[in-house]
Coordinates of C-alpha atoms in Angstrom, one line a residue:
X30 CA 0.0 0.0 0.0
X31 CA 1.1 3.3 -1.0
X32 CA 2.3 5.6 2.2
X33 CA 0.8 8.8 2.1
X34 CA 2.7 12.0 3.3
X35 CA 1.3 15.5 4.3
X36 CA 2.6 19.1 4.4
X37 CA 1.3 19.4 7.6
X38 CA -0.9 22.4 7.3
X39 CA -3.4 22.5 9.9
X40 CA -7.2 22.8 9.7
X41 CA -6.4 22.1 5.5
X42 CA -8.8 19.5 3.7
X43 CA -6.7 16.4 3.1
X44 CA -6.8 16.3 -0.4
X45 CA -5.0 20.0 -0.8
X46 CA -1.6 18.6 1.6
X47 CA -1.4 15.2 1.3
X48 CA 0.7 13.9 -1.4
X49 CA 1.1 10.3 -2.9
X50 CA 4.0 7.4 -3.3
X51 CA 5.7 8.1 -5.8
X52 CA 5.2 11.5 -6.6
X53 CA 6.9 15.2 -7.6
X54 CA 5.1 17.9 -5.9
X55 CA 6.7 21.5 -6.0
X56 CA 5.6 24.1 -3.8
X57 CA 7.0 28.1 -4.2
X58 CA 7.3 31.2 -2.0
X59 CA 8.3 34.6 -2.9
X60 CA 9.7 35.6 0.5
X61 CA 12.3 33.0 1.9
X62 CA 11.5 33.5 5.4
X63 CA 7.6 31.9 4.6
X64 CA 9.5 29.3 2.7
X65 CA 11.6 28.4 5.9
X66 CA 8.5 28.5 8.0
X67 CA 6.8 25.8 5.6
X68 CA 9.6 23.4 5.9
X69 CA 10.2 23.2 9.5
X70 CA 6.1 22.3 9.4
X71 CA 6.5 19.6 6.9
X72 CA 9.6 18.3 9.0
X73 CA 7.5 18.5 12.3
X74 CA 5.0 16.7 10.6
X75 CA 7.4 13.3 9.3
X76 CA 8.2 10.3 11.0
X77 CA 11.4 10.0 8.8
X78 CA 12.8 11.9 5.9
X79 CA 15.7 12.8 3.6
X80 CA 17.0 16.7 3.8
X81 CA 18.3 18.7 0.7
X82 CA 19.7 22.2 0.4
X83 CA 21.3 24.3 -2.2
X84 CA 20.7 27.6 -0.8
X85 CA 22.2 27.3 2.7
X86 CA 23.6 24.6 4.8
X87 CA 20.5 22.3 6.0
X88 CA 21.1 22.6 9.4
X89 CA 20.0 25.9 9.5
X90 CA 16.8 25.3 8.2
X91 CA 15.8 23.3 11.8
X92 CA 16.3 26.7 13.4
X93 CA 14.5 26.6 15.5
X94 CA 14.4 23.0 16.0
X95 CA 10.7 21.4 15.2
X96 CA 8.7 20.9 18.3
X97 CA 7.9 17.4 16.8
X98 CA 9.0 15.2 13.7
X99 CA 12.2 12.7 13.0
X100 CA 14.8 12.8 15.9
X101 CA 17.6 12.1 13.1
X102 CA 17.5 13.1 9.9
X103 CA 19.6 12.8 6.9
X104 CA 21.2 15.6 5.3
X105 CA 23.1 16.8 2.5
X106 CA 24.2 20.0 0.7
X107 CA 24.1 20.9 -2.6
X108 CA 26.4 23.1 -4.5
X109 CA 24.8 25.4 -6.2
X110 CA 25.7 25.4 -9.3
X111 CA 24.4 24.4 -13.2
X112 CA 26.0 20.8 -12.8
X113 CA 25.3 20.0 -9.5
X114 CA 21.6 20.7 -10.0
X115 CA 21.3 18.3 -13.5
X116 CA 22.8 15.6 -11.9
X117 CA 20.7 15.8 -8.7
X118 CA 18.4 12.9 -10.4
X119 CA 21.1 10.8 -9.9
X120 CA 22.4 11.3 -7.0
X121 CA 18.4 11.4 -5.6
X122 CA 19.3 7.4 -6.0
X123 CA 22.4 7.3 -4.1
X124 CA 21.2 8.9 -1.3
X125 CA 17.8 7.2 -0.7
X126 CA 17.1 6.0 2.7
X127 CA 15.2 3.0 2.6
X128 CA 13.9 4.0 5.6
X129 CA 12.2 6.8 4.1
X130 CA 10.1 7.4 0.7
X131 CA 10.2 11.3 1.7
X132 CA 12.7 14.0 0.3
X133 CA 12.6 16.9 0.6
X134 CA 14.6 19.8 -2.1
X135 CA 15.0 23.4 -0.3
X136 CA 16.6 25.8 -2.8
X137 CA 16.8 29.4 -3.9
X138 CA 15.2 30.5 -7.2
X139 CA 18.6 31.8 -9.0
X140 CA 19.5 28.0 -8.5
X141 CA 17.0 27.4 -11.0
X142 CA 17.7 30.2 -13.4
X143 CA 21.4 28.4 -14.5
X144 CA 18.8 26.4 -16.8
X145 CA 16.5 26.5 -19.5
X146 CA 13.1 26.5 -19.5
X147 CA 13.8 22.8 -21.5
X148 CA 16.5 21.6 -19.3
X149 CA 14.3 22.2 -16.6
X150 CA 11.5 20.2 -18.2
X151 CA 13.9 17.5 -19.0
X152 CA 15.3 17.1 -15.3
X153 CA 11.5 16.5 -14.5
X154 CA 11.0 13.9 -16.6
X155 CA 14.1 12.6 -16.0
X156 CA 13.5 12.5 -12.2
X157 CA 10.0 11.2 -12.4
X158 CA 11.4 8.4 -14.2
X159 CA 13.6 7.5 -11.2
X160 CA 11.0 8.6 -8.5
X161 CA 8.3 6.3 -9.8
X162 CA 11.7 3.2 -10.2
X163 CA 12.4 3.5 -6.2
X164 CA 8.9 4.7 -5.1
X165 CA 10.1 8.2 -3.8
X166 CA 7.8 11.6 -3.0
X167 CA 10.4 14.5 -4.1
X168 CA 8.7 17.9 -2.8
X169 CA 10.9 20.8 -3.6
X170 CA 10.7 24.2 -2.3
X171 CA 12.3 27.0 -4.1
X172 CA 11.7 30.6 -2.5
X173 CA 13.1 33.6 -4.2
X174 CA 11.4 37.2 -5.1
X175 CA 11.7 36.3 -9.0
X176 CA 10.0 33.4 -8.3
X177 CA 7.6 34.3 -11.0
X178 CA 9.1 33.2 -14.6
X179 CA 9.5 30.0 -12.2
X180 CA 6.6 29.3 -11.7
X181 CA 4.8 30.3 -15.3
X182 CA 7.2 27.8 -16.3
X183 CA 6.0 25.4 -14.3
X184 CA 2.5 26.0 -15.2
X185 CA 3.6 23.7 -18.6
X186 CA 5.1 21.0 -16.5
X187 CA 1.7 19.1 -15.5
X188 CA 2.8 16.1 -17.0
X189 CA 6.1 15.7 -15.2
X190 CA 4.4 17.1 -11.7
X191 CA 1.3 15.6 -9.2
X192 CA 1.3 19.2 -8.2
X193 CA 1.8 22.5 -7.8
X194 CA 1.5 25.0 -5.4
X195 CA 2.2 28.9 -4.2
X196 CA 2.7 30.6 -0.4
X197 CA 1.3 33.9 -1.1
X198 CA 2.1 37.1 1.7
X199 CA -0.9 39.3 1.9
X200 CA 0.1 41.8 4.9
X201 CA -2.0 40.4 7.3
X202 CA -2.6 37.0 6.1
X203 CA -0.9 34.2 4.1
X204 CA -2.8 32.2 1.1
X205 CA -2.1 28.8 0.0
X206 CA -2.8 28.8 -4.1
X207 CA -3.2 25.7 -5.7
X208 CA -2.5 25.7 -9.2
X209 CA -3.0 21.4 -9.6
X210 CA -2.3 18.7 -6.7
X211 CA -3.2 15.3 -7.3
X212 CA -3.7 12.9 -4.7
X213 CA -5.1 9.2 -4.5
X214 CA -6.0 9.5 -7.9
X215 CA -8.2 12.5 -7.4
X216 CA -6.8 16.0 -9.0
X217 CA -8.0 19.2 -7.5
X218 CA -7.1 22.7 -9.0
X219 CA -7.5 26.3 -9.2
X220 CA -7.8 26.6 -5.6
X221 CA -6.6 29.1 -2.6
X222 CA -6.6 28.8 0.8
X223 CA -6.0 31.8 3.7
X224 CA -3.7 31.2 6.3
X225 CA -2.4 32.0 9.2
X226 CA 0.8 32.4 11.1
X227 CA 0.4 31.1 14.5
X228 CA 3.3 29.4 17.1
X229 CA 5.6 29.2 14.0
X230 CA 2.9 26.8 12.2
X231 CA 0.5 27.8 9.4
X232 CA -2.8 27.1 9.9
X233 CA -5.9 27.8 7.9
X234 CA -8.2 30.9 8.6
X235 CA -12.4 29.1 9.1
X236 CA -14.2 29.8 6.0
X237 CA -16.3 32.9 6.3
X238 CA -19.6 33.2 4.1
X239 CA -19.2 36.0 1.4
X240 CA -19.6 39.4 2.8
X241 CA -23.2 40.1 1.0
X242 CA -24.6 43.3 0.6
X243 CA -26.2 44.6 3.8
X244 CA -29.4 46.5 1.8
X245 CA -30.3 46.4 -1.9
X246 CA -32.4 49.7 -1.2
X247 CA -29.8 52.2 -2.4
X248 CA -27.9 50.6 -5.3
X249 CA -29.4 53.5 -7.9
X250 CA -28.1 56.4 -5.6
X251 CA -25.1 58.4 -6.3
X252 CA -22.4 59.9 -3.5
X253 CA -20.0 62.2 -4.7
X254 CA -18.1 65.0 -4.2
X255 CA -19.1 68.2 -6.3
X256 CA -16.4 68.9 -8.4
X257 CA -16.2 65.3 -9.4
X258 CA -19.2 66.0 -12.5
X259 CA -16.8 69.7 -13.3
X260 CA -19.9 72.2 -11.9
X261 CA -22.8 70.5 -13.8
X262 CA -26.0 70.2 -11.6
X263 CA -26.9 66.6 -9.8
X264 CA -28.0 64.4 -12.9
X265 CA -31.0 63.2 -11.3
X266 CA -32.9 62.4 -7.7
X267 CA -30.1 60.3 -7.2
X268 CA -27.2 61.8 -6.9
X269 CA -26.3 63.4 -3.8
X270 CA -23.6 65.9 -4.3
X271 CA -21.3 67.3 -1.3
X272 CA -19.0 69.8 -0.5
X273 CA -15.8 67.6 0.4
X274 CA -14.6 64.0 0.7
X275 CA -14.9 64.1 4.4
X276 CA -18.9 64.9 3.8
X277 CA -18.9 62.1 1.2
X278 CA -17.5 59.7 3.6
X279 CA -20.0 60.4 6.6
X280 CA -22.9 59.9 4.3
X281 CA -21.7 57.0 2.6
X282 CA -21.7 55.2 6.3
X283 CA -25.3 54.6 5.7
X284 CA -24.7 53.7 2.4
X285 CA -24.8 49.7 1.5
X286 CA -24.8 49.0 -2.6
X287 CA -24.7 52.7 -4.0
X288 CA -22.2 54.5 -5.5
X289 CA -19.7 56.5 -3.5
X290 CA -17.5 58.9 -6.0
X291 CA -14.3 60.8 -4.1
X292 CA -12.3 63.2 -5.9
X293 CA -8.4 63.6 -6.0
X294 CA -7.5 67.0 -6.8
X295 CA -3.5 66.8 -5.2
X296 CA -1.0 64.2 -4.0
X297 CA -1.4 65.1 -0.1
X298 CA -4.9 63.7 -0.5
X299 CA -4.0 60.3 -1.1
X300 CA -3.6 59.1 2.7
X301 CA -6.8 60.4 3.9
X302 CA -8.6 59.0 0.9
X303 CA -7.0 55.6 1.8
X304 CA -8.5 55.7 5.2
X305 CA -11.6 56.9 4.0
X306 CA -12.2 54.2 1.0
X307 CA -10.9 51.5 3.6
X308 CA -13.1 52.6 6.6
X309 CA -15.8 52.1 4.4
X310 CA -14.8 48.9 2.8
X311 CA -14.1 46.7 6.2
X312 CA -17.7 48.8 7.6
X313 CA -19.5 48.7 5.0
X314 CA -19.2 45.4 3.0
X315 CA -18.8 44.4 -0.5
X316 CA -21.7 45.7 -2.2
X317 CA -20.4 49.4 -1.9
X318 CA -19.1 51.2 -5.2
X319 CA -16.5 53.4 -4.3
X320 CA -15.0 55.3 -7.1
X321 CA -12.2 58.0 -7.5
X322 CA -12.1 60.6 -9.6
X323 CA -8.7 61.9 -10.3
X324 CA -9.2 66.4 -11.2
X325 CA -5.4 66.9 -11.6
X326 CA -2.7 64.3 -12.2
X327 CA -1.3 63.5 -8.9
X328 CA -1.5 59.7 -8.8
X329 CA 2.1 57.7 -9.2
X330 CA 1.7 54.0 -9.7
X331 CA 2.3 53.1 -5.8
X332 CA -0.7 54.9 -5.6
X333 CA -2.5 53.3 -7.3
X334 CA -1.7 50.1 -5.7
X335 CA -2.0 51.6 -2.6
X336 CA -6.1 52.8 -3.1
X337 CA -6.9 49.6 -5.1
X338 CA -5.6 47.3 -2.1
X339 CA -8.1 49.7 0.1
X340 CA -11.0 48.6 -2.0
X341 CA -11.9 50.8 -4.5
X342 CA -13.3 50.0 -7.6
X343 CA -12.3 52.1 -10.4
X344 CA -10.0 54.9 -10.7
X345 CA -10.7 57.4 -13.3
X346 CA -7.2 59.0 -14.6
X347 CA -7.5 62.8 -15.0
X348 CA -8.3 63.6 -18.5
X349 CA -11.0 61.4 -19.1
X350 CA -14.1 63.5 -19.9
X351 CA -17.1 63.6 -18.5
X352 CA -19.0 61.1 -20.7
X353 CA -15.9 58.7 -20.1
X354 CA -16.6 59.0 -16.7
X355 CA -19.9 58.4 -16.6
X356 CA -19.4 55.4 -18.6
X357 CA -16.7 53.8 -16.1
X358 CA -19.6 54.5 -13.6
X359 CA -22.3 52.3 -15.3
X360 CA -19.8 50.0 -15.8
X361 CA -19.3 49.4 -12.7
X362 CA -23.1 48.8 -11.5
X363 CA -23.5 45.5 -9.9
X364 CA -19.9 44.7 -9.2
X365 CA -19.4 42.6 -5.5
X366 CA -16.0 43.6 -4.3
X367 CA -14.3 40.3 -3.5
X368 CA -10.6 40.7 -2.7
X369 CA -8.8 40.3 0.1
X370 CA -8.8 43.7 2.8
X371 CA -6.2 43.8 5.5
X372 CA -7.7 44.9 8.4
X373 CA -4.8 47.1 9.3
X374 CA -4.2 49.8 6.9
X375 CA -0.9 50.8 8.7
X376 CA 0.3 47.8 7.7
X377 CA -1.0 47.9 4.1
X378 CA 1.0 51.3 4.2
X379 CA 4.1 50.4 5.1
X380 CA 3.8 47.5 2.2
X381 CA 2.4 49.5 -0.9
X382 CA 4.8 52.5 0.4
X383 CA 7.4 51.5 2.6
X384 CA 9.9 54.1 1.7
X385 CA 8.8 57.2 4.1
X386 CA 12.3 59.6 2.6
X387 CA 12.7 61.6 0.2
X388 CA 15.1 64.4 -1.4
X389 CA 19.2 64.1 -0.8
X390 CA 20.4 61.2 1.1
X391 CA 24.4 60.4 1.5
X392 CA 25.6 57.3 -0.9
X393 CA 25.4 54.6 2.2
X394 CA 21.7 55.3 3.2
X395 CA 20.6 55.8 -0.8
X396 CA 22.1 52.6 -0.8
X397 CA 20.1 51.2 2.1
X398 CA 16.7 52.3 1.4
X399 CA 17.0 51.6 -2.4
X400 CA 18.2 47.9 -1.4
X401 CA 15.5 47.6 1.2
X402 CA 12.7 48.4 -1.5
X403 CA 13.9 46.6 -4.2
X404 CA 14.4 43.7 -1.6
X405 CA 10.6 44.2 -0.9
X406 CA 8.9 41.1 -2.1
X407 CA 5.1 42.5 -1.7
X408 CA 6.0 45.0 -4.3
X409 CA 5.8 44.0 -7.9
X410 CA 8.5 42.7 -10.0
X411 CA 10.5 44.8 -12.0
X412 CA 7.9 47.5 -11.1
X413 CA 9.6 49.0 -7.6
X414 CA 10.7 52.0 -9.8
X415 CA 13.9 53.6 -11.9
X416 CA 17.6 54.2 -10.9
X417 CA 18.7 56.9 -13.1
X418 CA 22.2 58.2 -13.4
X419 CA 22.7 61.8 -15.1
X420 CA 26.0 63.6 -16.2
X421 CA 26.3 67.4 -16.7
X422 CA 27.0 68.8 -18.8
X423 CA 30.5 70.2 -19.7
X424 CA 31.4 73.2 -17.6
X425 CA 28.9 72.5 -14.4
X426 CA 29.5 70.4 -11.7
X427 CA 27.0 68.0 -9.9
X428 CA 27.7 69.9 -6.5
X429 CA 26.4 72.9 -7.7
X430 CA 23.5 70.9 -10.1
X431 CA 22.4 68.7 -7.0
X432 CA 20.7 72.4 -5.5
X433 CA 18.4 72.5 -8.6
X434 CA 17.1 68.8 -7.3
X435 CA 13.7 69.4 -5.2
X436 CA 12.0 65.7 -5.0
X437 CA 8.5 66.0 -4.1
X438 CA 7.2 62.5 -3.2
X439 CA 8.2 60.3 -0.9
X440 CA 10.2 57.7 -2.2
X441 CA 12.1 60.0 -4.6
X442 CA 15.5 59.9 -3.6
X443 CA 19.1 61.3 -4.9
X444 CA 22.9 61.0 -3.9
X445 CA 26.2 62.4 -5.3
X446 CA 28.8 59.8 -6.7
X447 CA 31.9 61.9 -8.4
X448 CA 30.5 63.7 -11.6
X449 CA 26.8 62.0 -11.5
X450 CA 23.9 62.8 -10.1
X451 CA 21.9 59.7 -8.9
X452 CA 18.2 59.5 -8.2
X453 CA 16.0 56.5 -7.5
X454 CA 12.4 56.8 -8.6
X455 CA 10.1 54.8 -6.5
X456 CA 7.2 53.3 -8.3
X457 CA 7.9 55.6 -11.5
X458 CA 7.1 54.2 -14.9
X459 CA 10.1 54.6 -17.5
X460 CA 7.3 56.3 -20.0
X461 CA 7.1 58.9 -17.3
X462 CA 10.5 59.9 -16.7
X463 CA 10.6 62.5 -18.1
X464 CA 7.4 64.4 -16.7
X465 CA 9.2 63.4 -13.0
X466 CA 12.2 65.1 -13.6
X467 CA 11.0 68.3 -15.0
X468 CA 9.0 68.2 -11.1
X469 CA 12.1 67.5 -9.8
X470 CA 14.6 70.1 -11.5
X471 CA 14.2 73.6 -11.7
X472 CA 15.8 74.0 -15.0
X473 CA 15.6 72.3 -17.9
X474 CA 17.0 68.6 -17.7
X475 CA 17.7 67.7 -21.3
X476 CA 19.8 71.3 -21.3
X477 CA 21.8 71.1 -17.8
X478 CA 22.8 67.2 -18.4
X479 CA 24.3 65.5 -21.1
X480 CA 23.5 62.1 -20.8
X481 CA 21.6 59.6 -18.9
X482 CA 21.7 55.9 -17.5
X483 CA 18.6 54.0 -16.7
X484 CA 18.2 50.8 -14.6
X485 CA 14.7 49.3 -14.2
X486 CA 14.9 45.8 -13.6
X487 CA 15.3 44.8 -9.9
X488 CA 18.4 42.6 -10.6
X489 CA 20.1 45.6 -12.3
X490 CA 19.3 48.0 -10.1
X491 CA 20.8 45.8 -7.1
X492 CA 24.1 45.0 -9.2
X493 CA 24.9 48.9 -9.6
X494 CA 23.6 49.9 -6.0
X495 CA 26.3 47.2 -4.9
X496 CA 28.7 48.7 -7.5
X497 CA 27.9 52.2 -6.2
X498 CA 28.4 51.4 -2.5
X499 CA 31.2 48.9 -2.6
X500 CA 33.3 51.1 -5.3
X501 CA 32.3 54.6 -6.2
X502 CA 35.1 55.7 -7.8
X503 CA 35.0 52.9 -10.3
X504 CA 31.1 53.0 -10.3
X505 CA 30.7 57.2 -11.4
X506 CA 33.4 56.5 -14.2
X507 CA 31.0 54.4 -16.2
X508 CA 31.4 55.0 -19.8
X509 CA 28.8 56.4 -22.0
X510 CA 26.2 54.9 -23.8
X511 CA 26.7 54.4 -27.5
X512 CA 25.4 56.8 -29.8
X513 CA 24.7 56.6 -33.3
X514 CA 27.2 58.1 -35.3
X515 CA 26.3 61.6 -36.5
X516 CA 25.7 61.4 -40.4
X517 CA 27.0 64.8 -41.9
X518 CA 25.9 66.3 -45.5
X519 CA 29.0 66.3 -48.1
X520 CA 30.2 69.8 -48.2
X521 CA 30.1 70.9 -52.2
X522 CA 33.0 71.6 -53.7
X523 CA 31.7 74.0 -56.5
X524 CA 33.0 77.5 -56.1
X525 CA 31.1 79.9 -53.1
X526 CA 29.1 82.5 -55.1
X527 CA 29.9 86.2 -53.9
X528 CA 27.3 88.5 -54.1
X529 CA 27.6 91.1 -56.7
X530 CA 26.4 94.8 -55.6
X531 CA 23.0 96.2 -57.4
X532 CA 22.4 99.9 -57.9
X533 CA 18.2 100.4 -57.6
X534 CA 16.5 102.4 -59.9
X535 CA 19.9 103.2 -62.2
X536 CA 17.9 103.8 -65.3
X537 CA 16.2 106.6 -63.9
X538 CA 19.1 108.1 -62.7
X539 CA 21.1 108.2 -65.3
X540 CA 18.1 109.9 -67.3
X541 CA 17.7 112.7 -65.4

């Protein structure tokens, strides 16, 4: 009879944990300190397995020891490097204690990344080939903040895997995303699971009923804040127009299933607006249609995040007319709001914004806070904003250039390093880097710099912050980009044509 073994997450349905002999089961988490977490809980929850590491010695994964599980365990290291990993199939065989059908694979993401999307595909089959020979379970765990191309890779693999699965941090709350698991011949998928952190162990949070709405009676009324229709009278019986978003938001309290319109007319807005859309959200419940109207562009993209994780429905950008706006609002009719709200929204701050600084900072803390964000796993990928570097032009210095530099919005930081002038750009889209600096220069930036570096990636912005603080001589000496050679006109060789003097009216002169 086939030994079953389980993840050990508590208060989960058996057939979302439990995984079969043989079997390959892979299981990812962005933020390694959740992937550390899980495996101490599926340790604690054997009676014997087999322990592999590539991305630290395996020791320190038992820290802190289990409560419960094995009281010896095997364990071996594995260098991390392109070889090592493609001949792990093999040595899976070497190493297998008979004792024990379980082994488990803790590694970092950038393990993964020496190989191709085939070569990964082939080590799976590979591997299952060898799994289902010695009737072996294989569950690997690979953590890592790119973790994403890993696992849309993977999402081809459901031939060579019995499942897959994703730790997801959501602020206040964990959630267990199935993407396939298959177990005892039965194959669930597509489903998620909210968890909890509690004494070191995961457990699930009890399955609430869907917040419905709490009245039907109002869902054809309209709350909004005057300027947000641009001085046009109410449209109808319906709408209920006030004088500020702090009036909109003490109606809208009574308010169940209408339509509650706020308006964003400059940056410093944004935090009260947060606690106003989430007040309501958490209060309120999910049949509430809570709108912003942005009169003046003042929104940056962590913004966004930032109001959309609060629970509102639709943003509408400034510039879109009237009519567009009234169309986003009909669109919008009937919607049930059913994402995930964290109850604390100082919490949901500190991850959609965390960087509180702004204007000049000396090289080793604009170092520090750009490596903390980038480091942030709750913020997107390759979407935590732009390192730029800029040159002056010849004849200025960045000393006397770096007094021109006025960042407005938190997050928007800049540095000296020799002759350039670094800034990092936090949450700034590269199509709108130019609009930010002319907010952040006085002058004229295409006329008081010559040149420009940009780094967007997260990877690439790490390597140079490293560069920068490790060695800034070398770092603000970095050659310029290559430019196009300048194609000039051939210069004709026919003779220049002098002009010849012309006496007006000459005739008539010479008449008279």
């Amino acid at each position: 009879m086939k030994k079953p073994w389980s993840l050990g997450l508590k208060q989960v349905q058996s057939e979302f944990i439990m995984m079969d002999t043989p079997g390959c089961y892979w299981v990812t988490a962005t933020r390694e300190e959740d992937g550390r977490t899980f495996i101490r809980q599926v340790i604690a929850s054997q009676q014997a397995l087999t322990l592999i590491s590539s991305a630290e010695k395996p020791q320190r994964l038992l820290q802190p020891v289990p409560a419960e599980g094995p009281d010896r365990i095997p364990m071996y290291s594995l260098k991390k490097n392109r070889k090592s990993l493609l001949q792990l199939s093999d040595d899976l065989m070497r190493i297998h204690n008979s004792k024990s059908g379980l082994m488990v694979f803790y590694c970092d993401v950038s393990h993964w990344n020496t190989l191709s999307g085939q070569e990964i595909s082939d080590w799976l089959k590979k591997t299952r080939r060898r799994l289902i020979t010695q009737k072996i379970t294989l569950l690997i765990l690979t953590t890592g903040f790119e973790i994403s191309h890993l696992r849309n890779h993977l999402q081809h693999c459901f031939r060579q895997l019995d499942g897959a699965a994703h730790i997801d941090h959501q602020q206040d709350s964990w959630q267990y995303r199935i993407s396939w698991w298959n177990y005892n011949n039965v194959l669930i998928a597509d489903r998620a699971v909210r968890l909890t952190l509690t004494q070191e162990r995961f457990t699930a949070l009890p399955q609430s009923e869907k917040n419905q709405p709490l009245s039907l009676n109002d869902e054809n009324n309209y709350i909004a804040e005057q300027q947000v229709l641009e001085g046009a009278p109410p449209l109808s019986k319906q709408w209920l127009l006030y004088e500020s978003n702090a009036q909109v938001f003490s109606r809208a309290q009574q308010a169940s299933t209408a339509t509650v319109i706020f308006s964003l007319a400059r940056n410093e807005q944004i935090n009260e607006l947060a606690e106003y859309i989430h007040g309501l959200r958490l209060t309120r419940g999910s049949g509430l249609k809570i709108v912003l109207r942005e009169m003046q562009t003042s929104l940056r993209y962590s913004d966004e995040r930032l109001l959309l994780a609060c629970g509102v429905n639709v943003i509408v950008p400034h510039g879109a007319s009237l009519s567009r706006f009234l169309s986003a609002l009909e669109g919008i009719q009937g919607q049930i709001w059913s994402r995930h709200i964290p109850g604390d929204l100082t919490l949901l701050k500190n991850a959609m914004q965390p960087l509180q600084e702004r204007g000049y900072l000396s090289l080793d803390a604009f170092c520090d806070a750009v490596r903390r964000l980038v480091s942030n796993t709750v913020l997107p990928e390759n979407g935590k904003g732009l390192l730029v570097a800029l040159r002056p032009v010849p004849g200025m210095k960045a000393e006397q250039l770096i007094a021109l530099c006025k960042p407005r919005r938190y997050g928007d930081l800049a540095t000296l390093t020799g002759q350039r002038i670094c800034l990092f750009l936090s949450s700034c889209r590269y199509s709108d880097l130019d609009t930010a600096l002319r907010s952040i220069f006085r002058l004229p930036h295409d006329e008081i710099f010559s040149n420009r570096l940009v780094w967007f990636e997260d990877a690439q912005i790490l390597t140079e912050i490293s560069q920068m603080n490790d060695a800034p001589g070398a770092w603000h000496d970095l050659p310029l980009p290559t430019l196009a050679p300048v194609i000039k006109q051939p210069v004709s060789q026919q003779p220049r044509i002098h002009p010849q003097p012309v006496t007006l009216l000459q005739n008539e002169v010479e008449s008279e």
